[in-house]
Short mmCIF file of C-alpha atoms and ligand atoms in Angstrom, two decimals:
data_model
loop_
_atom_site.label_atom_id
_atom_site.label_comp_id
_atom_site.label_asym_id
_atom_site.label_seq_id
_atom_site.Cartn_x
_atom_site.Cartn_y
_atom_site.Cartn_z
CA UNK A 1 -5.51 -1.21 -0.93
CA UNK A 2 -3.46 -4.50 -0.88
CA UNK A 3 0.23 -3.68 -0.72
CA UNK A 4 1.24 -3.45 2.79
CA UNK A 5 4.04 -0.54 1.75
CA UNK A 6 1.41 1.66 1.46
CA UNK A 7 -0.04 2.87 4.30
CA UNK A 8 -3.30 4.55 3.40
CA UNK A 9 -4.11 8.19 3.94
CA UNK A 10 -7.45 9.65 4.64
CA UNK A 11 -6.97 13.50 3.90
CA UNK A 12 -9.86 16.26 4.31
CA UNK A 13 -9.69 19.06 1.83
CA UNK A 14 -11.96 22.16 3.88
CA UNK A 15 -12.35 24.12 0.94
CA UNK A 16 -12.32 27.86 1.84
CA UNK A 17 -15.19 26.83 4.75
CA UNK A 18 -15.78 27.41 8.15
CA UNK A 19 -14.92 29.93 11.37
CA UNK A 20 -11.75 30.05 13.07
CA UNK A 21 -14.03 28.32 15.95
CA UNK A 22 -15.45 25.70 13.50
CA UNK A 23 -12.17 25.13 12.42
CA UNK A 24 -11.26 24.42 15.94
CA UNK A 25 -14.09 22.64 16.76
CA UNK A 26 -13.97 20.22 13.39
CA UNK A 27 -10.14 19.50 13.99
CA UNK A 28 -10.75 18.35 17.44
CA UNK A 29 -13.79 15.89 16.44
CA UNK A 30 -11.50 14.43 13.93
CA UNK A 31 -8.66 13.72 16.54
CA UNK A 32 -11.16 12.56 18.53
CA UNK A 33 -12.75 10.47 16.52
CA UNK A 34 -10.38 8.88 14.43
CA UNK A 35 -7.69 8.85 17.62
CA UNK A 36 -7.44 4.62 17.07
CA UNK A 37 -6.81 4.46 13.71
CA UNK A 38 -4.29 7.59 13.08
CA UNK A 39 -2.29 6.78 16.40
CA UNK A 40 -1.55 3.41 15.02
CA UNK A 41 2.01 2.74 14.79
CA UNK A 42 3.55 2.68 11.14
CA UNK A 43 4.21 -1.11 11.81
CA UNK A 44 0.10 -1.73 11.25
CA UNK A 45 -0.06 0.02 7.74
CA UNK A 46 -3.50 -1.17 7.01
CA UNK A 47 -4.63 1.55 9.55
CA UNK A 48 -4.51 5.43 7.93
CA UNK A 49 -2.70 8.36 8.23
CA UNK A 50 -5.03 11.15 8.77
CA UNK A 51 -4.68 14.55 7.39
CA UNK A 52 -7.01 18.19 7.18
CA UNK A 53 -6.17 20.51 4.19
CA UNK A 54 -7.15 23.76 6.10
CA UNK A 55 -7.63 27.26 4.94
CA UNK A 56 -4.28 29.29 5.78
CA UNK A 57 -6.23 31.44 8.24
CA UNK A 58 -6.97 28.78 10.28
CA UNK A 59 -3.67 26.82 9.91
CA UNK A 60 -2.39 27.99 13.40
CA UNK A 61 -5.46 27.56 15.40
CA UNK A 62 -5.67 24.38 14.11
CA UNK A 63 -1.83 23.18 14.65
CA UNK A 64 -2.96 23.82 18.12
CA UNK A 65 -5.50 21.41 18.48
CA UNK A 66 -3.43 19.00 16.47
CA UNK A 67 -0.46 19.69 18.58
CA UNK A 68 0.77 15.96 20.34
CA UNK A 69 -1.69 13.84 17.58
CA UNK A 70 -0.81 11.96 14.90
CA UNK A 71 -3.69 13.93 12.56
CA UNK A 72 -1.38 15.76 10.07
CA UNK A 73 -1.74 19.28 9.04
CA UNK A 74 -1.48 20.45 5.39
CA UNK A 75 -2.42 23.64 3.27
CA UNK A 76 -4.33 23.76 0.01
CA UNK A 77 -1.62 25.12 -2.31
CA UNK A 78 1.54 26.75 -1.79
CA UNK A 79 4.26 29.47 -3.61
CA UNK A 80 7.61 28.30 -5.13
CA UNK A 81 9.24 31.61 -4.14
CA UNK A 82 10.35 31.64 -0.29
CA UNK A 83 9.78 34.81 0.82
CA UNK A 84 9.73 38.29 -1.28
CA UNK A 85 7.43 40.75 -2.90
CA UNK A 86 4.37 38.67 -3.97
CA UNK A 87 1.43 39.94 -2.20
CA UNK A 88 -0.84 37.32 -1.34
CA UNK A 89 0.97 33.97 -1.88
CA UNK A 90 2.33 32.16 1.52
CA UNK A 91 5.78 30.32 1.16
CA UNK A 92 6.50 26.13 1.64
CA UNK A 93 9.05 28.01 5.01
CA UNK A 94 5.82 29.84 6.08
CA UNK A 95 3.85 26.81 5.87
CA UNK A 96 6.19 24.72 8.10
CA UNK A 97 6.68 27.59 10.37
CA UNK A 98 2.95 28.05 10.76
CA UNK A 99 2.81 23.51 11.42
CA UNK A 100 2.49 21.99 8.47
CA UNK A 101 3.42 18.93 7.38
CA UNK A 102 1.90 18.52 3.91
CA UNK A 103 0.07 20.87 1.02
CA UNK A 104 -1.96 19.93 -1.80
CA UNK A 105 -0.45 21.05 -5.11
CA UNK A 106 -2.67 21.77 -7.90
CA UNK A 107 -5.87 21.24 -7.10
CA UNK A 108 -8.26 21.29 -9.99
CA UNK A 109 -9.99 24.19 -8.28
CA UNK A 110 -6.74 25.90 -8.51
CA UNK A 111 -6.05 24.87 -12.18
CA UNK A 112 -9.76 25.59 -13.34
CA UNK A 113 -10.22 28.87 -11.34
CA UNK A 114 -6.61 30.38 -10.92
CA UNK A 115 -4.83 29.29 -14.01
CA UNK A 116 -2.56 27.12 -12.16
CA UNK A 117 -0.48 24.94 -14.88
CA UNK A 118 1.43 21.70 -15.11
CA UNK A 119 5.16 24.15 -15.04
CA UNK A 120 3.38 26.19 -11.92
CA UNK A 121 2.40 22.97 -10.41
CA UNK A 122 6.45 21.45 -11.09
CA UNK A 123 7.78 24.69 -9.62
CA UNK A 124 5.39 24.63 -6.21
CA UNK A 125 6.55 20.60 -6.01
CA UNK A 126 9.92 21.49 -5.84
CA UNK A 127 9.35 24.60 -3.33
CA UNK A 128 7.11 22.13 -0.75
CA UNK A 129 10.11 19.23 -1.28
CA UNK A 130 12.72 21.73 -0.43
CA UNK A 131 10.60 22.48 2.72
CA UNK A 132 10.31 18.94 4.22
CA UNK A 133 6.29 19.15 3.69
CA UNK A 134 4.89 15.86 2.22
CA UNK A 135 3.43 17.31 -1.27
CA UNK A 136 -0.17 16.01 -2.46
CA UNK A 137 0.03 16.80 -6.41
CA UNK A 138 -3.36 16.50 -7.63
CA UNK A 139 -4.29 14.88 -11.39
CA UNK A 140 -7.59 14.09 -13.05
CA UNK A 141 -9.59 14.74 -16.37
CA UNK A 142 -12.62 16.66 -17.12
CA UNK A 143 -15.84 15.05 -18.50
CA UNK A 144 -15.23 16.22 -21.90
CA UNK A 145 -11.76 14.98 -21.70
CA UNK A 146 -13.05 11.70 -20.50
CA UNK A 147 -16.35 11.71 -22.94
CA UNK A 148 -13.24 12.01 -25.70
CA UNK A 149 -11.43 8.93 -24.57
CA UNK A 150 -8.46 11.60 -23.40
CA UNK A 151 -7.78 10.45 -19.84
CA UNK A 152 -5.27 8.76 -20.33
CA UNK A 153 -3.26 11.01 -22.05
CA UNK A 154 -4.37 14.03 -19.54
CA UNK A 155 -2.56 12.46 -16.73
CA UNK A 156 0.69 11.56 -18.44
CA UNK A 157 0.75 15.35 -19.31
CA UNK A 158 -0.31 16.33 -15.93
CA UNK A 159 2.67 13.83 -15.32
CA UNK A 160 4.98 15.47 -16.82
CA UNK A 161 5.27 18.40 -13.38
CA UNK A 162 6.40 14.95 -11.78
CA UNK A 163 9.95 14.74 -13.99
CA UNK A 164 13.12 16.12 -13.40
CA UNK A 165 13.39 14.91 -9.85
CA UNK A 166 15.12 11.75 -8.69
CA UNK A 167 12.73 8.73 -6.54
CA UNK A 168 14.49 9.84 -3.43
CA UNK A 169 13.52 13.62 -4.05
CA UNK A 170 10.18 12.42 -4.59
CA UNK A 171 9.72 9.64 -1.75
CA UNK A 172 7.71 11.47 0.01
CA UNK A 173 4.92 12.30 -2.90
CA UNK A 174 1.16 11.46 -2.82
CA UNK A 175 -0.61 11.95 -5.73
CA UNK A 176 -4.51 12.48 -5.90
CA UNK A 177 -6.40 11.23 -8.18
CA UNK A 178 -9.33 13.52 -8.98
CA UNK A 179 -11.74 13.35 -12.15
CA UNK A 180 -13.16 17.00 -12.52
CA UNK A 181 -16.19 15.85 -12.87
CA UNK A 182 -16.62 14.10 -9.48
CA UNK A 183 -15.45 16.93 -7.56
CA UNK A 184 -18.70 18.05 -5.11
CA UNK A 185 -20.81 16.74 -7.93
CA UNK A 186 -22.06 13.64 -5.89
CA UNK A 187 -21.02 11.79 -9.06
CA UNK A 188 -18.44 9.56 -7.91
CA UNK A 189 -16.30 7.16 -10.15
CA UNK A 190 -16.82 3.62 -10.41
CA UNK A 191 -14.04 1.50 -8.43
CA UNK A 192 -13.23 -0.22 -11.25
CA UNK A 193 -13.13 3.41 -13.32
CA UNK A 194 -10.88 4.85 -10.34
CA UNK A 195 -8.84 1.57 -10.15
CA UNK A 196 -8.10 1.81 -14.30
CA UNK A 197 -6.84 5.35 -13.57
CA UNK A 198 -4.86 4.49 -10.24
CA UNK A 199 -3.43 1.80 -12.35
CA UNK A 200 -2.20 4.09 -15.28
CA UNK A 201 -0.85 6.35 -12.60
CA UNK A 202 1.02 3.68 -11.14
CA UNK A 203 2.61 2.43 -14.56
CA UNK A 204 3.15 5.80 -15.81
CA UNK A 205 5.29 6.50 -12.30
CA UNK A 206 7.17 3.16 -13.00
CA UNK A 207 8.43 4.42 -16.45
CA UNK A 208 9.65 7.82 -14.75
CA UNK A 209 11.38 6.40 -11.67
CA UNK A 210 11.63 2.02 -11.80
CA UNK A 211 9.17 -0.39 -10.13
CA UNK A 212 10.15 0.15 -6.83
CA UNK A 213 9.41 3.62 -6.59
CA UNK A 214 6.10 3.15 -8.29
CA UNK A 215 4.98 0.50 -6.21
CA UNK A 216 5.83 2.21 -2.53
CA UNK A 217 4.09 5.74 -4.07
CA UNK A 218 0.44 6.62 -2.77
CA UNK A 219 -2.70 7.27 -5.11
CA UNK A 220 -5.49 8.81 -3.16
CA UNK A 221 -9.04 9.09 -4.83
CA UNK A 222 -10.78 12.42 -4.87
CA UNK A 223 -14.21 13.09 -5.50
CA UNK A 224 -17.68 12.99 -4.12
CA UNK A 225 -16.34 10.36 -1.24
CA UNK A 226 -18.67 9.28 0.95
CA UNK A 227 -19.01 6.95 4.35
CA UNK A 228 -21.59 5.39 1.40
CA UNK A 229 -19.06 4.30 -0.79
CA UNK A 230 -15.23 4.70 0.53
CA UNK A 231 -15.19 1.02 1.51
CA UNK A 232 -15.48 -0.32 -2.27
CA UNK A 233 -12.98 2.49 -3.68
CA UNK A 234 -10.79 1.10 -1.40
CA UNK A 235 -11.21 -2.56 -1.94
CA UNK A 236 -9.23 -1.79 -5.12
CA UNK A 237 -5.94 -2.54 -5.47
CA UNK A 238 -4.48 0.56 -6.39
CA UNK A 239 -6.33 3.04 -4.16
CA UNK A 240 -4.24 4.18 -1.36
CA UNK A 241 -6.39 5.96 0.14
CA UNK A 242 -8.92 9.66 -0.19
CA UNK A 243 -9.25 12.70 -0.48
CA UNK A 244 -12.59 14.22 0.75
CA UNK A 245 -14.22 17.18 0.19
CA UNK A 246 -17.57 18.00 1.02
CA UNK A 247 -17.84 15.15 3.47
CA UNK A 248 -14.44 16.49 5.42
CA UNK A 249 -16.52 19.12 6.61
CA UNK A 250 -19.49 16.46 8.53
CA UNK A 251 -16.82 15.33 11.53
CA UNK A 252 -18.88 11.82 11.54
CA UNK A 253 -18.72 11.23 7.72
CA UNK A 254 -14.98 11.61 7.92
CA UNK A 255 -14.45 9.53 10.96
CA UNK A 256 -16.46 6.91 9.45
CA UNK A 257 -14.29 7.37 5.87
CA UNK A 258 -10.76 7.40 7.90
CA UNK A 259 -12.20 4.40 9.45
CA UNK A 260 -12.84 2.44 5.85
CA UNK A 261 -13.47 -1.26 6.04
CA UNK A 262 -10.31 -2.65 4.78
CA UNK A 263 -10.93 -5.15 1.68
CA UNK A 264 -10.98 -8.20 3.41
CA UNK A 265 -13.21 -7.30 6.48
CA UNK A 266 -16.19 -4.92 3.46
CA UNK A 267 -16.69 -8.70 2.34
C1 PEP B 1 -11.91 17.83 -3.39
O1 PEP B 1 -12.19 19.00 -3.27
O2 PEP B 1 -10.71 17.50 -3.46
C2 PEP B 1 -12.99 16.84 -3.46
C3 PEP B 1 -12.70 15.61 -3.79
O3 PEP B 1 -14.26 17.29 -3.19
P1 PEP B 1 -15.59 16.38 -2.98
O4 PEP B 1 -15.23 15.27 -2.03
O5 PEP B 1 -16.59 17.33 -2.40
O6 PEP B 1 -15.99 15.86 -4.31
#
């Protein structure tokens, strides 16, 4: 993570895990524990922005602790439609209303399991923009698509939800780099493997929006993150930051990854 536009984010994706109480208890070890480096001022962007993707039952409790801290709060998907008859969805307005800033937007749990596509993932991008949240669109390849040299061409289509907007629609979007098979697998990719995929994501956002909007727009890496190994994914260039599963849910693992050793200091 070199270029000082980017100020890295450190996000926690809970999963469908843990007690109203845990949740509680979790969020408020987090704020505790990574109170430096989130409370930073924008002006120091080396230091990250700290965010927990939280179940939508515990989304208010946790707002609560949150309330007056810099740790943002985000949800782990999110309906186009704003309100209406669609029994079990919850709305980008409902979101905000219940403290959000931010949702992740396709998920590869949400694609694999729930049939969520690349035109369901556009439509939810432009529902959370509408909103004000800060969208986290999530990308990656499965091992078979990897194993058949597809990668490449699996995030340009993934890509594709990205178009139709203008760069100041979309100034606000993170994108999350996740290979499928790194998710909980303990299998994590190589920094130079995550830094060739950052680096595609990067150039393939150029050719939608210019330079400048490519070069200001955050990459996170997803998948099997660990206090082990988040200080060499983020030595690369292109990594703006993570997104953590499993290890989201340890309150000193994720203190310890939101407090990454930035390039210069891992040496
Ligand atoms: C995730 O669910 O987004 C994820 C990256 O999970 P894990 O860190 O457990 O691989």
């Amino acid at each position: 993570m070199t270029d000082a536009l980017r100020r890295p984010l450190i996000a926690g994706n809970w999963k469908m895990h843990l007690s109203l109480a845990e949740s509680a208890a979790l969020a408020k070890a987090v704020k505790e524990g990574v109170a430096g480096a989130a409370a930073a001022p924008t002006s120091a962007p080396a230091s990250p922005e700290v965010a927990l993707f939280v179940p939508f039952t515990a989304l208010t409790v946790v707002a609560q602790v949150l309330k007056d801290c810099p740790v943002k709060l985000g949800a782990q998907d999110v309906y186009w439609e704003a309100q209406g008859a669609f029994t079990g969805e919850v709305s980008a307005p409902q979101l905000v209303d219940a403290g959000c800033q931010m949702t992740l937007i396709g998920h590869s749990e949400r694609r694999r399991l729930f049939g969520d596509t690349d035109e369901a993932v556009k439509k939810k991008l432009k529902a959370a923009l509408a909103a004000g949240l800060t969208p986290v669109v999530c990308i990656g390849e499965t091992l078979d698509e990897r194993q058949a040299q597809r990668t490449f061409r699996v995030l340009e289509t993934q890509m594709t939800a990205l178009t139709g907007f203008s760069p100041a629609d979309l100034s606000r979007l993170v994108i999350a780099y996740e290979p499928v098979w790194a998710i909980g697998t303990g299998q994590t990719a190589t920094p130079a493997q995550a830094q060739d995929a950052h680096l595609f994501i990067r150039k393939t956002a150029a050719k939608l929006y210019g330079e400048g909007f490519a070069s200001g727009l955050r990459i996170l890496y997803g998948g099997s993150v660990k206090a082990e190994n988040v200080d060499s994914l983020m030595a690369q260039p292109d990594l703006d930051g993570a997104l953590v599963g499993g290890d989201s849910l340890k309150a000193a693992s994720f203190i310890r990854i939101a407090n990454f050793k930035a390039a210069a200091e891992a040496k």
